[in-house]
Amino acid sequence: MGRRAEFVPYRPKTVLNKQKRADHWFWTRYSAYPYKGCQHGCAFCYCREEKYAPYDDPNDFAYVIQVKQNAPELLRRALSKLPRDAVFTGDYQPAERTFELSRRMLEVCHDLGFPVFVLERSPLVLRDLDLLQAIEARARATVAFSIISTPDAPHYERVCALERLAPKAEKRFRAMEVLARAGLITGTCFMPALPYLCDDDATLESVVRWTADHGGRFVLAGGLTLSDQQRTYFFDVLQAQFPDLLDRYQALYPPGSYGPVTGTWRKTALKIREACVRYGISDRVPRPIVPGEKRALNKRVVEVLANQAYALELEDAPAHRVWSYRKAAWAIEDLEQDVDLIYRHMGRRGLEGIENVGPQLALEVEALLRTLRNELGGSTLTLDGSGF
Ligand code: SF4
């Protein structure tokens, strides 16, 4: 008989992690999770790293689940004092059927008008479809599925063995279809792109095709990272189950490395991008803009600049070019004022006055403002800053 999960309730002092600004991958600024440990027990899971899960026995990660009993109350208290921005939340492992903490945390986000980003390997998330729709109507809800292979891909059985107790990919795609039909933005996080198992052309093409066929709007690629006890655990699993892969992984991830030594991930992400173009979807997550958002134009400009930084990274452009876009995006994210208002008061020189926005980027931002203003339904501010 398999080992049974054990649940350990506790009351942490805090539940919310916050960053200075939204990240450029999921567009979340905050994150909050109700459980530590995950019953899906994927062999490659980065949550086994010591900083996340200091277990004496790494197998406990999938069987000893710490339950943050007061997570919804802590989340409400923390978000009540913070500027509105997207929250990375939700965890639909089997424990959620009993404790329903993810649902209660979504209720908090809904009550306070915060957008959410949920990333799942389980269709149990559909239980809360009504709530996700209510959040979408008020503040935007994006639900992505972690999917790294498909039933028709060459190494699917091996990938299933490594994802252990997670529901099969076909179930996740069916859930994606339900969410898409319900009007939510959904898609795939192709994470982690496991070398030799998920990065062949057939698998990449297939993941993008299945996503598009099930109403997904994006496939976001991310590489495998390996560190301390998580690395040891993963290599032990390879040794036991797929010894033919162990040497290859050890060569790709020498001791002391975190990501792979070569540009493996970049090549994979480029192929994902090309496939997304063929299937008419994106390889980036769309940034949620809350209806009536005061800085909507700033956020859209930031999104375009950040996506340009990513495009340059994929092209292997010099680091200074990548960073020029990234830093300009950060500076505009941090602006207190509306970037369009600055432009209309002071012209391009006003844009050049923004930190890390030089003459060339000011030209690009100027062009962007013209396009995005129309996309967002015309400018929303008069020169004195009042609405019209
Ligand atoms: S479902 Fe996600 S969090 Fe859970 S073990 Fe797998 S990778 Fe980790």
PDB file of C-alpha atoms in Angstrom, residues 104-240:
ATOM      1  CA  ARG A 104     -10.946  31.286   0.734  1.00  0.00           C
ATOM      2  CA  MET A 105      -7.797  33.094  -0.407  1.00  0.00           C
ATOM      3  CA  LEU A 106      -9.372  33.716  -3.816  1.00  0.00           C
ATOM      4  CA  GLU A 107     -12.406  35.111  -2.001  1.00  0.00           C
ATOM      5  CA  VAL A 108     -10.122  37.601  -0.264  1.00  0.00           C
ATOM      6  CA  CYS A 109      -8.634  38.687  -3.616  1.00  0.00           C
ATOM      7  CA  HIS A 110     -12.129  39.077  -5.007  1.00  0.00           C
ATOM      8  CA  ASP A 111     -13.392  41.109  -2.045  1.00  0.00           C
ATOM      9  CA  LEU A 112     -10.422  43.470  -2.225  1.00  0.00           C
ATOM     10  CA  GLY A 113     -10.358  43.702  -6.046  1.00  0.00           C
ATOM     11  CA  PHE A 114      -6.913  42.178  -6.623  1.00  0.00           C
ATOM     12  CA  PRO A 115      -6.153  40.332  -9.915  1.00  0.00           C
ATOM     13  CA  VAL A 116      -4.940  36.744  -9.538  1.00  0.00           C
ATOM     14  CA  PHE A 117      -2.629  34.378 -11.377  1.00  0.00           C
ATOM     15  CA  VAL A 118      -3.145  30.672 -10.631  1.00  0.00           C
ATOM     16  CA  LEU A 119      -0.702  28.024 -11.888  1.00  0.00           C
ATOM     17  CA  GLU A 120      -1.881  24.434 -11.586  1.00  0.00           C
ATOM     18  CA  ARG A 121      -1.226  20.807 -12.390  1.00  0.00           C
ATOM     19  CA  SER A 122      -4.722  19.817 -11.253  1.00  0.00           C
ATOM     20  CA  PRO A 123      -8.191  20.268 -12.785  1.00  0.00           C
ATOM     21  CA  LEU A 124      -9.541  20.639  -9.230  1.00  0.00           C
ATOM     22  CA  VAL A 125      -9.188  24.374  -9.897  1.00  0.00           C
ATOM     23  CA  LEU A 126     -12.460  24.074 -11.869  1.00  0.00           C
ATOM     24  CA  ARG A 127     -14.286  23.674  -8.555  1.00  0.00           C
ATOM     25  CA  ASP A 128     -13.757  27.426  -8.093  1.00  0.00           C
ATOM     26  CA  LEU A 129     -14.727  28.483 -11.603  1.00  0.00           C
ATOM     27  CA  ASP A 130     -17.590  30.664 -10.303  1.00  0.00           C
ATOM     28  CA  LEU A 131     -15.214  32.584  -8.088  1.00  0.00           C
ATOM     29  CA  LEU A 132     -12.559  32.917 -10.792  1.00  0.00           C
ATOM     30  CA  GLN A 133     -15.189  34.329 -13.133  1.00  0.00           C
ATOM     31  CA  ALA A 134     -16.241  36.822 -10.480  1.00  0.00           C
ATOM     32  CA  ILE A 135     -12.603  37.894 -10.023  1.00  0.00           C
ATOM     33  CA  GLU A 136     -12.180  38.156 -13.803  1.00  0.00           C
ATOM     34  CA  ALA A 137     -15.207  40.456 -14.003  1.00  0.00           C
ATOM     35  CA  ARG A 138     -13.904  42.678 -11.246  1.00  0.00           C
ATOM     36  CA  ALA A 139     -10.127  42.533 -11.458  1.00  0.00           C
ATOM     37  CA  ARG A 140      -8.866  39.868 -13.937  1.00  0.00           C
ATOM     38  CA  ALA A 141      -8.062  36.202 -13.284  1.00  0.00           C
ATOM     39  CA  THR A 142      -5.535  34.204 -15.308  1.00  0.00           C
ATOM     40  CA  VAL A 143      -5.282  30.431 -14.832  1.00  0.00           C
ATOM     41  CA  ALA A 144      -2.307  28.609 -16.345  1.00  0.00           C
ATOM     42  CA  PHE A 145      -1.522  24.899 -16.322  1.00  0.00           C
ATOM     43  CA  SER A 146       1.975  23.503 -15.901  1.00  0.00           C
ATOM     44  CA  ILE A 147       2.243  21.115 -18.848  1.00  0.00           C
ATOM     45  CA  ILE A 148       5.504  19.813 -20.267  1.00  0.00           C
ATOM     46  CA  SER A 149       4.377  16.959 -22.515  1.00  0.00           C
ATOM     47  CA  THR A 150       1.337  15.541 -24.295  1.00  0.00           C
ATOM     48  CA  PRO A 151       0.001  11.985 -24.685  1.00  0.00           C
ATOM     49  CA  ASP A 152       1.274  11.832 -28.277  1.00  0.00           C
ATOM     50  CA  ALA A 153       4.777  13.120 -27.439  1.00  0.00           C
ATOM     51  CA  PRO A 154       7.764  10.726 -27.663  1.00  0.00           C
ATOM     52  CA  HIS A 155       8.666  10.648 -23.938  1.00  0.00           C
ATOM     53  CA  TYR A 156       5.222  11.099 -22.398  1.00  0.00           C
ATOM     54  CA  GLU A 157       5.339   7.977 -20.226  1.00  0.00           C
ATOM     55  CA  ARG A 158       8.667   8.990 -18.733  1.00  0.00           C
ATOM     56  CA  VAL A 159       7.406  12.499 -18.026  1.00  0.00           C
ATOM     57  CA  CYS A 160       4.300  11.033 -16.323  1.00  0.00           C
ATOM     58  CA  ALA A 161       6.563   8.912 -14.157  1.00  0.00           C
ATOM     59  CA  LEU A 162       8.448  12.057 -13.061  1.00  0.00           C
ATOM     60  CA  GLU A 163       5.239  14.005 -12.438  1.00  0.00           C
ATOM     61  CA  ARG A 164       4.233  11.095 -10.193  1.00  0.00           C
ATOM     62  CA  LEU A 165       0.824  11.760  -8.638  1.00  0.00           C
ATOM     63  CA  ALA A 166      -0.146  14.841 -10.658  1.00  0.00           C
ATOM     64  CA  PRO A 167      -3.253  14.435 -12.843  1.00  0.00           C
ATOM     65  CA  LYS A 168      -2.374  13.537 -16.437  1.00  0.00           C
ATOM     66  CA  ALA A 169      -1.792  16.286 -19.007  1.00  0.00           C
ATOM     67  CA  GLU A 170      -4.943  15.412 -20.963  1.00  0.00           C
ATOM     68  CA  LYS A 171      -7.033  16.238 -17.860  1.00  0.00           C
ATOM     69  CA  ARG A 172      -5.276  19.573 -17.542  1.00  0.00           C
ATOM     70  CA  PHE A 173      -5.971  20.369 -21.203  1.00  0.00           C
ATOM     71  CA  ARG A 174      -9.655  19.506 -20.728  1.00  0.00           C
ATOM     72  CA  ALA A 175      -9.773  21.885 -17.762  1.00  0.00           C
ATOM     73  CA  MET A 176      -8.071  24.540 -19.871  1.00  0.00           C
ATOM     74  CA  GLU A 177     -10.840  24.202 -22.442  1.00  0.00           C
ATOM     75  CA  VAL A 178     -13.533  24.678 -19.777  1.00  0.00           C
ATOM     76  CA  LEU A 179     -11.833  27.805 -18.478  1.00  0.00           C
ATOM     77  CA  ALA A 180     -11.386  29.235 -21.977  1.00  0.00           C
ATOM     78  CA  ARG A 181     -15.060  28.628 -22.753  1.00  0.00           C
ATOM     79  CA  ALA A 182     -15.957  30.374 -19.504  1.00  0.00           C
ATOM     80  CA  GLY A 183     -14.131  33.468 -20.779  1.00  0.00           C
ATOM     81  CA  LEU A 184     -10.991  33.271 -18.659  1.00  0.00           C
ATOM     82  CA  ILE A 185      -7.493  33.830 -19.974  1.00  0.00           C
ATOM     83  CA  THR A 186      -5.732  30.509 -19.762  1.00  0.00           C
ATOM     84  CA  GLY A 187      -2.663  28.843 -21.239  1.00  0.00           C
ATOM     85  CA  THR A 188       0.359  26.676 -20.576  1.00  0.00           C
ATOM     86  CA  CYS A 189       3.454  27.217 -18.500  1.00  0.00           C
ATOM     87  CA  PHE A 190       5.928  24.879 -20.158  1.00  0.00           C
ATOM     88  CA  MET A 191       7.923  24.524 -16.967  1.00  0.00           C
ATOM     89  CA  PRO A 192      10.341  23.035 -16.372  1.00  0.00           C
ATOM     90  CA  ALA A 193      11.477  22.265 -19.906  1.00  0.00           C
ATOM     91  CA  LEU A 194      13.197  18.968 -19.026  1.00  0.00           C
ATOM     92  CA  PRO A 195      16.207  18.373 -21.277  1.00  0.00           C
ATOM     93  CA  TYR A 196      16.111  15.112 -23.316  1.00  0.00           C
ATOM     94  CA  LEU A 197      12.464  14.505 -22.323  1.00  0.00           C
ATOM     95  CA  CYS A 198      10.507  17.599 -23.329  1.00  0.00           C
ATOM     96  CA  ASP A 199      12.756  19.662 -25.602  1.00  0.00           C
ATOM     97  CA  ASP A 200      12.552  17.633 -28.823  1.00  0.00           C
ATOM     98  CA  ASP A 201      10.798  19.305 -31.761  1.00  0.00           C
ATOM     99  CA  ALA A 202       7.821  16.915 -31.702  1.00  0.00           C
ATOM    100  CA  THR A 203       7.038  17.596 -28.021  1.00  0.00           C
ATOM    101  CA  LEU A 204       7.406  21.365 -28.341  1.00  0.00           C
ATOM    102  CA  GLU A 205       5.134  21.458 -31.367  1.00  0.00           C
ATOM    103  CA  SER A 206       2.626  19.177 -29.684  1.00  0.00           C
ATOM    104  CA  VAL A 207       2.402  21.191 -26.427  1.00  0.00           C
ATOM    105  CA  VAL A 208       1.739  24.382 -28.397  1.00  0.00           C
ATOM    106  CA  ARG A 209      -0.785  22.663 -30.677  1.00  0.00           C
ATOM    107  CA  TRP A 210      -2.722  21.098 -27.769  1.00  0.00           C
ATOM    108  CA  THR A 211      -2.730  24.461 -25.977  1.00  0.00           C
ATOM    109  CA  ALA A 212      -4.130  26.305 -29.013  1.00  0.00           C
ATOM    110  CA  ASP A 213      -6.665  23.512 -29.656  1.00  0.00           C
ATOM    111  CA  HIS A 214      -7.963  23.799 -26.074  1.00  0.00           C
ATOM    112  CA  GLY A 215      -8.422  27.562 -26.053  1.00  0.00           C
ATOM    113  CA  GLY A 216      -5.100  28.427 -24.410  1.00  0.00           C
ATOM    114  CA  ARG A 217      -3.736  31.813 -25.350  1.00  0.00           C
ATOM    115  CA  PHE A 218      -0.091  31.388 -24.431  1.00  0.00           C
ATOM    116  CA  VAL A 219       2.749  28.939 -23.831  1.00  0.00           C
ATOM    117  CA  LEU A 220       5.370  30.361 -21.488  1.00  0.00           C
ATOM    118  CA  ALA A 221       8.647  28.423 -21.406  1.00  0.00           C
ATOM    119  CA  GLY A 222      10.900  28.128 -18.364  1.00  0.00           C
ATOM    120  CA  GLY A 223      14.027  26.065 -17.750  1.00  0.00           C
ATOM    121  CA  LEU A 224      14.832  23.453 -15.114  1.00  0.00           C
ATOM    122  CA  THR A 225      16.843  24.644 -12.121  1.00  0.00           C
ATOM    123  CA  LEU A 226      18.578  22.274  -9.715  1.00  0.00           C
ATOM    124  CA  SER A 227      19.897  23.115  -6.274  1.00  0.00           C
ATOM    125  CA  ASP A 228      21.051  21.435  -3.049  1.00  0.00           C
ATOM    126  CA  GLN A 229      18.696  18.690  -1.752  1.00  0.00           C
ATOM    127  CA  GLN A 230      16.334  19.081  -4.720  1.00  0.00           C
ATOM    128  CA  ARG A 231      19.214  18.315  -7.094  1.00  0.00           C
ATOM    129  CA  THR A 232      20.269  15.268  -5.051  1.00  0.00           C
ATOM    130  CA  TYR A 233      16.713  13.975  -4.916  1.00  0.00           C
ATOM    131  CA  PHE A 234      16.157  14.416  -8.659  1.00  0.00           C
ATOM    132  CA  PHE A 235      19.417  12.704  -9.564  1.00  0.00           C
ATOM    133  CA  ASP A 236      18.536   9.809  -7.230  1.00  0.00           C
ATOM    134  CA  VAL A 237      15.208   9.407  -9.046  1.00  0.00           C
ATOM    135  CA  LEU A 238      16.962   9.426 -12.441  1.00  0.00           C
ATOM    136  CA  GLN A 239      19.456   6.849 -11.189  1.00  0.00           C
ATOM    137  CA  ALA A 240      16.617   4.584 -10.043  1.00  0.00           C
TER     138      ALA A 240
END
